[in-house]
């Protein structure tokens, strides 16, 4: 019976203007995004090969990953190269980092994760906002319920139907995009990367399902489809933009964080200027100065880490932020990846400081998070997503059981 | 008679449930964001003073001529006064300077009043306007309205003014509340400049709402049932606020490809290190073959080598300047493409207006550089002379007391130049409003009301 209802939903949507619009938008946006980010990836690859350290140069460069087409995550930070000065703790970001102009830094990167988080969730709401209230308005809900179908099956069937109708264009464009990347990407995708992309896809489905459930829940608590639409939209706006984008600023009020510029200036002024001056007079030694610098950095990093942790806690009130964390981690550009890279860069810097003559012998070593480690890290966020799914399903289910079909 | 239509539209919207929800949501989010951003702003002010004090202390205690370059004397940039409401793009330039950069800003874009109004007011304007014509048609009241001898143009104008007024009420409440919150909590005092800026920001926001309200009317006049209208309205909203603002830098890259900074750096390296060395070696080779000594060769070929060095440096310079010019042009194209979306036009105009945009950023570096120039060209040489007169053993490594150096106080750009900086984007919003209104009018003249 569930299948019959789902099929009815599918066919009903299939011939509507709504579906045509949704399908065009979905396919167009995803393909465009894939092409745009693929080109960006190729540019960064070219930069990477030009930036590789030459003989005797102490330089850190990160190889871009094709997964950045799916989730750019913290690539902006992780893609930076550094020129190091052996013998000292100074480091300078190298020229390759500013690929995009800064006007656009105000706006998001249109990667697949952004499209799923914002656009596809929006389209899912658009498909499902009138799940119950629409049928009630047309009077068909009464006919429906006059048959001997349990309400449970109606709820499940309708949700499954709605989910399938949004997943069809999404899956189609996802596969087409992947095909384009394989054909024109000029890069091979390893098995591990395939597995990561597959998990990204599964997570996306989970995330889209949450919004289908949310729309159903709203629809089962409102009487007219107009009201459902407005309520759905505002719920979406709060979950997708309100909570995630405010969480960073809220966290700052809870665990304060000085600007990174002030840290850099303090390092430069107190350690190099003051330290140099006093060292020349024999009042201090370089070891002491470097200890102080490390201490400054350490203090700041503690503040930064607790700030990031607070942000993550606050922002998980919304499935959208959990989805961002999930997507960036699976694409190897999440918080933990950035931490790990930072650690590796700092270790390299320290090694060069201790033995500056061995520039050619000491190598920068960065081992990206392995597949299983990434899997462990995404578990929490997947769990949060599941909880949201269960919550919204429970709401729509219980409300529909008591829904007045007249 | 027009007044009657306006009143009817206004009241109808005001009593609408959608109006209530939009109002609550817009007010709630904008007030929250103003509250939090103002707290952040106060922290930033403290942070700024800490940086200034540290720099001054270090200069007072340890300044000497060698080892201190202009970069160390560069004053830090104070947080713009209105950044308690608008974050703008001020962080864009500085975001990548440190390894300990805050990763949260990279993952989530800024949430400020421009973002809240840009997202929520646009949708509020659309959901209050999408059924103004198609809805009345469905309800059958449009025919009644046209029975009276108003003329369609007048009717449309009345609907536009009345409906827009109701949207403006939401705008006023959320903006006014945010401004009040920022004003009471902010630790800096506001002058007339800030108030004029806020007034201009209000007008700009009104214009932005007008764009979307007119768009809603176009859609309403082109469709026959409200359920079709709303779908189209939402699609346009998605295009204008979610998709179009993200793509300009990438499209500009395709339209006007510029070698990346890494490539320029690499090519300059090839010119200066490899080709130049090869050319010099080619000249010196015959002398080496004769078995002459290094110093002799260097002395003999000095003129030629100098010329080669100058030539290659010239080439590398040309490469760099053309790259800089190219990327400036590309950024110009990006800025033009941003005009295509009212959302980014609004966000960029609002940023320029509140001195949190790109031009104010340049303005600061301009003024700060000029200040450093005054120090190094006028003030310090005089100081050095004085010190040399007082102490014949004075060198670059001797500490120099420059406590009487001129101070630096950054004055934010004047209101006129800010208005000018946001003029292009504002003009585009105006063009959009007029265009959509004309389209709505044309469509409505031929609208089948049956």
Short mmCIF file of C-alpha atoms in Angstrom, two decimals, chain A residues 21-375:
data_model
loop_
_atom_site.label_atom_id
_atom_site.label_comp_id
_atom_site.label_asym_id
_atom_site.label_seq_id
_atom_site.Cartn_x
_atom_site.Cartn_y
_atom_site.Cartn_z
CA UNK A 21 11.23 23.99 -12.31
CA UNK A 22 12.89 21.98 -9.54
CA UNK A 23 14.50 19.57 -11.98
CA UNK A 24 15.86 22.32 -14.23
CA UNK A 25 17.28 24.26 -11.30
CA UNK A 26 18.77 21.19 -9.68
CA UNK A 27 20.47 19.84 -12.78
CA UNK A 28 21.59 23.24 -14.05
CA UNK A 29 23.05 24.39 -10.76
CA UNK A 30 24.86 21.16 -9.97
CA UNK A 31 26.44 20.79 -13.39
CA UNK A 32 27.47 24.45 -13.43
CA UNK A 33 28.94 24.12 -9.95
CA UNK A 34 30.88 21.01 -10.88
CA UNK A 35 32.35 22.65 -13.96
CA UNK A 36 33.23 25.86 -12.14
CA UNK A 37 34.93 24.10 -9.26
CA UNK A 38 36.64 21.62 -11.51
CA UNK A 39 38.22 24.50 -13.37
CA UNK A 40 39.20 26.08 -10.08
CA UNK A 41 40.75 22.78 -9.02
CA UNK A 42 42.76 22.58 -12.23
CA UNK A 43 44.06 26.10 -11.68
CA UNK A 44 45.10 25.23 -8.19
CA UNK A 45 46.79 22.07 -9.45
CA UNK A 46 48.80 24.17 -11.90
CA UNK A 47 49.76 26.56 -9.12
CA UNK A 48 50.76 23.65 -6.99
CA UNK A 49 53.18 22.28 -9.56
CA UNK A 50 54.71 25.75 -10.05
CA UNK A 51 55.01 26.28 -6.32
CA UNK A 52 56.80 23.06 -5.49
CA UNK A 53 59.91 23.82 -3.41
CA UNK A 54 63.06 24.16 -5.46
CA UNK A 55 66.45 22.92 -4.40
CA UNK A 56 67.35 24.20 -0.96
CA UNK A 57 64.08 26.03 -0.46
CA UNK A 58 62.17 25.57 2.79
CA UNK A 59 58.61 25.71 1.59
CA UNK A 60 55.34 24.03 2.38
CA UNK A 61 52.78 23.47 -0.37
CA UNK A 62 49.63 21.41 -0.18
CA UNK A 63 48.42 19.36 -3.09
CA UNK A 64 44.80 20.26 -3.90
CA UNK A 65 42.30 17.43 -3.76
CA UNK A 66 39.64 16.76 -6.37
CA UNK A 67 37.22 16.28 -3.47
CA UNK A 68 37.19 20.06 -3.14
CA UNK A 69 34.68 20.05 -5.99
CA UNK A 70 32.29 18.37 -3.54
CA UNK A 71 33.15 20.27 -0.40
CA UNK A 72 35.62 23.12 -0.40
CA UNK A 73 35.54 23.24 3.38
CA UNK A 74 38.66 24.83 4.80
CA UNK A 75 40.59 24.65 1.51
CA UNK A 76 41.04 28.42 1.62
CA UNK A 77 43.16 27.96 4.74
CA UNK A 78 44.65 24.58 3.92
CA UNK A 79 45.68 25.53 0.39
CA UNK A 80 48.00 28.24 1.62
CA UNK A 81 51.68 27.65 1.12
CA UNK A 82 54.37 28.90 3.48
CA UNK A 83 57.90 30.05 2.97
CA UNK A 84 59.95 29.25 6.03
CA UNK A 85 63.22 30.69 7.22
CA UNK A 86 65.47 27.94 8.51
CA UNK A 87 66.92 28.87 11.85
CA UNK A 88 64.02 31.07 12.85
CA UNK A 89 60.36 30.59 13.63
CA UNK A 90 59.18 33.15 11.08
CA UNK A 91 56.98 32.04 8.23
CA UNK A 92 55.28 33.82 5.36
CA UNK A 93 52.26 32.75 3.34
CA UNK A 94 53.37 32.40 -0.28
CA UNK A 95 51.87 34.18 -3.27
CA UNK A 96 49.64 31.44 -4.59
CA UNK A 97 46.94 31.85 -1.99
CA UNK A 98 44.93 34.74 -3.31
CA UNK A 99 43.27 33.16 -6.29
CA UNK A 100 39.98 34.91 -5.84
CA UNK A 101 39.39 38.55 -5.33
CA UNK A 102 38.35 39.64 -1.90
CA UNK A 103 35.07 41.29 -2.90
CA UNK A 104 33.74 37.79 -3.31
CA UNK A 105 35.01 36.71 0.08
CA UNK A 106 31.67 37.94 1.35
CA UNK A 107 29.85 35.30 -0.63
CA UNK A 108 30.02 31.52 -0.33
CA UNK A 109 31.93 29.10 -2.56
CA UNK A 110 29.39 27.37 -4.84
CA UNK A 111 30.60 23.84 -4.19
CA UNK A 112 28.36 20.78 -4.10
CA UNK A 113 28.03 20.95 -0.32
CA UNK A 114 26.74 24.52 -0.58
CA UNK A 115 24.21 23.53 -3.23
CA UNK A 116 22.95 20.59 -1.19
CA UNK A 117 22.87 22.59 2.02
CA UNK A 118 21.06 25.58 0.57
CA UNK A 119 19.53 24.86 -2.82
CA UNK A 120 18.53 21.19 -2.72
CA UNK A 121 17.11 21.50 0.79
CA UNK A 122 15.11 24.48 -0.44
CA UNK A 123 13.81 22.55 -3.43
CA UNK A 124 12.91 19.64 -1.17
CA UNK A 125 10.81 21.98 0.96
CA UNK A 126 9.23 23.34 -2.19
CA UNK A 127 8.23 19.82 -3.24
CA UNK A 128 6.89 18.74 0.11
CA UNK A 129 5.42 21.84 1.74
CA UNK A 130 1.82 20.92 0.91
CA UNK A 131 2.09 17.18 1.63
CA UNK A 132 -0.99 17.16 3.85
CA UNK A 133 -2.40 20.69 3.85
CA UNK A 134 -2.56 20.74 0.04
CA UNK A 135 -4.60 17.57 -0.17
CA UNK A 136 -6.81 18.78 2.60
CA UNK A 137 -7.45 22.01 0.70
CA UNK A 138 -8.36 20.13 -2.45
CA UNK A 139 -10.57 17.79 -0.48
CA UNK A 140 -8.72 14.69 -1.63
CA UNK A 141 -7.41 13.91 1.83
CA UNK A 142 -10.92 12.93 2.94
CA UNK A 143 -11.30 10.58 0.00
CA UNK A 144 -7.94 9.11 0.81
CA UNK A 145 -8.84 8.40 4.39
CA UNK A 146 -12.26 6.99 3.58
CA UNK A 147 -10.44 3.93 2.25
CA UNK A 148 -9.20 1.49 4.80
CA UNK A 149 -5.60 2.66 4.78
CA UNK A 150 -3.92 3.19 8.12
CA UNK A 151 -2.67 6.75 8.55
CA UNK A 152 0.82 5.42 9.21
CA UNK A 153 1.02 4.13 5.67
CA UNK A 154 -0.24 7.41 4.27
CA UNK A 155 2.51 9.31 6.11
CA UNK A 156 5.28 6.94 5.09
CA UNK A 157 4.06 6.60 1.51
CA UNK A 158 3.81 10.33 1.01
CA UNK A 159 7.22 10.99 2.49
CA UNK A 160 8.82 8.27 0.39
CA UNK A 161 7.17 9.63 -2.74
CA UNK A 162 8.35 13.16 -2.04
CA UNK A 163 11.85 11.98 -1.26
CA UNK A 164 12.06 10.03 -4.51
CA UNK A 165 10.85 12.97 -6.56
CA UNK A 166 13.64 15.23 -5.30
CA UNK A 167 16.27 12.48 -5.34
CA UNK A 168 15.66 11.69 -9.00
CA UNK A 169 17.03 14.96 -10.46
CA UNK A 170 19.64 15.18 -7.71
CA UNK A 171 21.01 11.70 -8.35
CA UNK A 172 20.91 12.25 -12.08
CA UNK A 173 22.94 15.46 -11.91
CA UNK A 174 25.25 14.03 -9.26
CA UNK A 175 26.16 11.11 -11.55
CA UNK A 176 26.39 13.33 -14.62
CA UNK A 177 28.70 15.68 -12.73
CA UNK A 178 30.88 12.80 -11.61
CA UNK A 179 31.07 11.59 -15.19
CA UNK A 180 32.12 15.07 -16.33
CA UNK A 181 34.84 15.14 -13.69
CA UNK A 182 36.09 11.74 -14.79
CA UNK A 183 36.08 12.71 -18.47
CA UNK A 184 37.38 16.28 -18.35
CA UNK A 185 38.98 16.51 -14.95
CA UNK A 186 42.36 15.48 -16.24
CA UNK A 187 42.77 13.54 -13.03
CA UNK A 188 42.12 10.03 -11.88
CA UNK A 189 39.96 9.37 -8.87
CA UNK A 190 41.26 6.76 -6.47
CA UNK A 191 39.10 4.10 -4.87
CA UNK A 192 39.28 5.90 -1.56
CA UNK A 193 38.10 9.10 -3.17
CA UNK A 194 35.25 7.22 -4.79
CA UNK A 195 34.27 5.86 -1.41
CA UNK A 196 34.37 9.36 0.05
CA UNK A 197 32.18 10.71 -2.77
CA UNK A 198 29.73 7.85 -2.20
CA UNK A 199 29.53 8.66 1.49
CA UNK A 200 29.05 12.32 0.63
CA UNK A 201 26.12 11.26 -1.54
CA UNK A 202 24.57 9.19 1.25
CA UNK A 203 24.96 12.05 3.73
CA UNK A 204 23.34 14.40 1.24
CA UNK A 205 20.32 12.09 0.95
CA UNK A 206 20.03 12.02 4.71
CA UNK A 207 20.18 15.80 4.84
CA UNK A 208 17.59 16.24 2.07
CA UNK A 209 15.32 13.70 3.81
CA UNK A 210 15.41 15.86 6.95
CA UNK A 211 13.92 18.74 5.02
CA UNK A 212 11.26 16.54 3.42
CA UNK A 213 10.29 15.43 6.95
CA UNK A 214 10.38 19.00 8.21
CA UNK A 215 8.08 20.09 5.39
CA UNK A 216 5.74 17.20 6.17
CA UNK A 217 5.79 18.13 9.86
CA UNK A 218 4.96 21.76 9.11
CA UNK A 219 2.30 20.69 6.66
CA UNK A 220 0.65 18.42 9.21
CA UNK A 221 0.42 21.28 11.67
CA UNK A 222 -1.03 23.88 9.32
CA UNK A 223 -4.44 24.11 7.69
CA UNK A 224 -3.77 25.80 4.34
CA UNK A 225 -0.98 25.26 1.87
CA UNK A 226 -0.21 28.98 1.81
CA UNK A 227 0.52 29.00 5.52
CA UNK A 228 2.58 25.83 5.21
CA UNK A 229 4.71 27.40 2.52
CA UNK A 230 5.49 30.50 4.52
CA UNK A 231 6.15 28.56 7.72
CA UNK A 232 8.34 26.06 5.83
CA UNK A 233 10.33 28.83 4.28
CA UNK A 234 11.01 30.54 7.56
CA UNK A 235 11.95 27.29 9.29
CA UNK A 236 14.35 26.68 6.43
CA UNK A 237 15.84 30.17 6.68
CA UNK A 238 16.50 29.80 10.40
CA UNK A 239 17.99 26.32 10.10
CA UNK A 240 20.12 26.92 7.03
CA UNK A 241 21.28 30.51 7.60
CA UNK A 242 20.22 31.80 10.98
CA UNK A 243 21.75 29.27 13.33
CA UNK A 244 24.96 28.36 11.44
CA UNK A 245 25.89 31.91 10.51
CA UNK A 246 25.14 33.34 13.93
CA UNK A 247 26.86 30.54 15.84
CA UNK A 248 30.35 31.88 15.10
CA UNK A 249 29.49 35.27 16.55
CA UNK A 250 27.58 33.81 19.49
CA UNK A 251 30.54 31.56 20.33
CA UNK A 252 32.79 34.59 20.29
CA UNK A 253 30.70 36.15 23.02
CA UNK A 254 31.01 32.96 25.11
CA UNK A 255 34.69 32.22 24.59
CA UNK A 256 36.42 35.41 23.45
CA UNK A 257 39.13 35.32 20.84
CA UNK A 258 41.59 38.13 20.05
CA UNK A 259 42.25 38.73 16.36
CA UNK A 260 44.94 36.69 14.67
CA UNK A 261 46.57 39.94 13.54
CA UNK A 262 47.14 40.94 17.13
CA UNK A 263 48.86 37.59 17.73
CA UNK A 264 51.08 38.00 14.67
CA UNK A 265 52.02 41.54 15.65
CA UNK A 266 52.77 40.54 19.19
CA UNK A 267 54.97 37.71 17.97
CA UNK A 268 56.85 39.99 15.63
CA UNK A 269 57.25 42.90 18.00
CA UNK A 270 57.92 41.28 21.36
CA UNK A 271 59.99 38.39 20.10
CA UNK A 272 61.90 39.72 17.14
CA UNK A 273 62.23 43.41 17.89
CA UNK A 274 62.41 43.36 21.66
CA UNK A 275 64.13 39.98 21.74
CA UNK A 276 66.70 40.99 19.16
CA UNK A 277 67.49 44.18 21.03
CA UNK A 278 67.88 42.50 24.38
CA UNK A 279 69.72 39.54 22.95
CA UNK A 280 72.31 41.87 21.43
CA UNK A 281 72.90 43.21 24.94
CA UNK A 282 73.21 39.72 26.35
CA UNK A 283 70.05 40.08 28.46
CA UNK A 284 68.36 37.09 26.89
CA UNK A 285 69.07 34.22 24.53
CA UNK A 286 67.37 33.08 21.36
CA UNK A 287 66.19 29.94 23.11
CA UNK A 288 64.41 32.04 25.66
CA UNK A 289 62.88 34.22 22.95
CA UNK A 290 61.64 31.24 21.00
CA UNK A 291 60.19 29.70 24.13
CA UNK A 292 58.28 32.89 24.70
CA UNK A 293 57.03 32.91 21.12
CA UNK A 294 55.89 29.33 21.38
CA UNK A 295 54.17 30.18 24.62
CA UNK A 296 52.28 33.04 22.94
CA UNK A 297 51.21 30.78 20.10
CA UNK A 298 50.23 28.05 22.51
CA UNK A 299 48.02 30.37 24.55
CA UNK A 300 46.35 31.68 21.42
CA UNK A 301 45.78 28.21 20.04
CA UNK A 302 44.10 27.15 23.25
CA UNK A 303 41.73 30.08 22.97
CA UNK A 304 41.16 29.38 19.30
CA UNK A 305 40.43 25.71 19.92
CA UNK A 306 37.96 26.36 22.69
CA UNK A 307 36.30 28.98 20.50
CA UNK A 308 35.98 26.51 17.62
CA UNK A 309 34.62 23.86 19.97
CA UNK A 310 32.01 26.29 21.32
CA UNK A 311 30.99 27.22 17.80
CA UNK A 312 30.55 23.60 16.88
CA UNK A 313 28.43 22.92 19.92
CA UNK A 314 26.19 25.93 19.37
CA UNK A 315 25.84 25.39 15.66
CA UNK A 316 24.78 21.76 15.90
CA UNK A 317 21.34 23.06 16.82
CA UNK A 318 20.84 23.07 13.08
CA UNK A 319 21.21 20.14 10.69
CA UNK A 320 22.82 22.50 8.17
CA UNK A 321 25.93 22.98 10.28
CA UNK A 322 26.20 19.28 11.01
CA UNK A 323 26.02 18.74 7.29
CA UNK A 324 28.84 21.23 6.68
CA UNK A 325 31.03 19.48 9.24
CA UNK A 326 30.18 16.12 7.75
CA UNK A 327 30.85 17.23 4.17
CA UNK A 328 34.11 19.03 4.86
CA UNK A 329 35.46 16.15 6.94
CA UNK A 330 34.63 13.56 4.33
CA UNK A 331 36.29 15.78 1.70
CA UNK A 332 39.44 16.01 3.84
CA UNK A 333 39.09 19.69 4.57
CA UNK A 334 37.37 19.72 7.95
CA UNK A 335 38.49 21.19 11.25
CA UNK A 336 40.51 18.13 12.18
CA UNK A 337 42.27 18.06 8.83
CA UNK A 338 43.21 21.70 9.21
CA UNK A 339 44.47 21.07 12.75
CA UNK A 340 46.55 18.18 11.57
CA UNK A 341 48.06 20.14 8.71
CA UNK A 342 48.85 23.01 11.05
CA UNK A 343 50.56 20.59 13.41
CA UNK A 344 52.66 19.18 10.57
CA UNK A 345 53.69 22.65 9.37
CA UNK A 346 54.67 23.66 12.89
CA UNK A 347 56.67 20.51 13.44
CA UNK A 348 58.51 21.13 10.18
CA UNK A 349 59.16 24.71 11.20
CA UNK A 350 60.50 23.65 14.59
CA UNK A 351 62.74 21.02 13.02
CA UNK A 352 64.17 23.62 10.65
CA UNK A 353 64.69 26.02 13.49
CA UNK A 354 66.69 23.47 15.44
CA UNK A 355 68.91 22.42 12.57
CA UNK A 356 68.85 25.09 9.85
CA UNK A 357 71.69 23.64 7.79
CA UNK A 358 69.79 20.51 6.93
CA UNK A 359 67.16 22.17 4.69
CA UNK A 360 67.68 19.55 2.02
CA UNK A 361 67.45 16.65 4.45
CA UNK A 362 64.43 17.56 6.54
CA UNK A 363 61.22 17.01 4.64
CA UNK A 364 57.77 18.28 5.23
CA UNK A 365 55.60 15.35 6.16
CA UNK A 366 51.85 15.53 6.11
CA UNK A 367 49.75 12.43 6.25
CA UNK A 368 46.10 13.32 5.52
CA UNK A 369 43.49 11.69 7.69
CA UNK A 370 42.94 8.11 6.61
CA UNK A 371 39.56 6.92 5.43
CA UNK A 372 38.69 5.14 8.66
CA UNK A 373 39.73 8.15 10.75
CA UNK A 374 37.47 10.41 8.70
CA UNK A 375 34.66 7.90 9.15
#
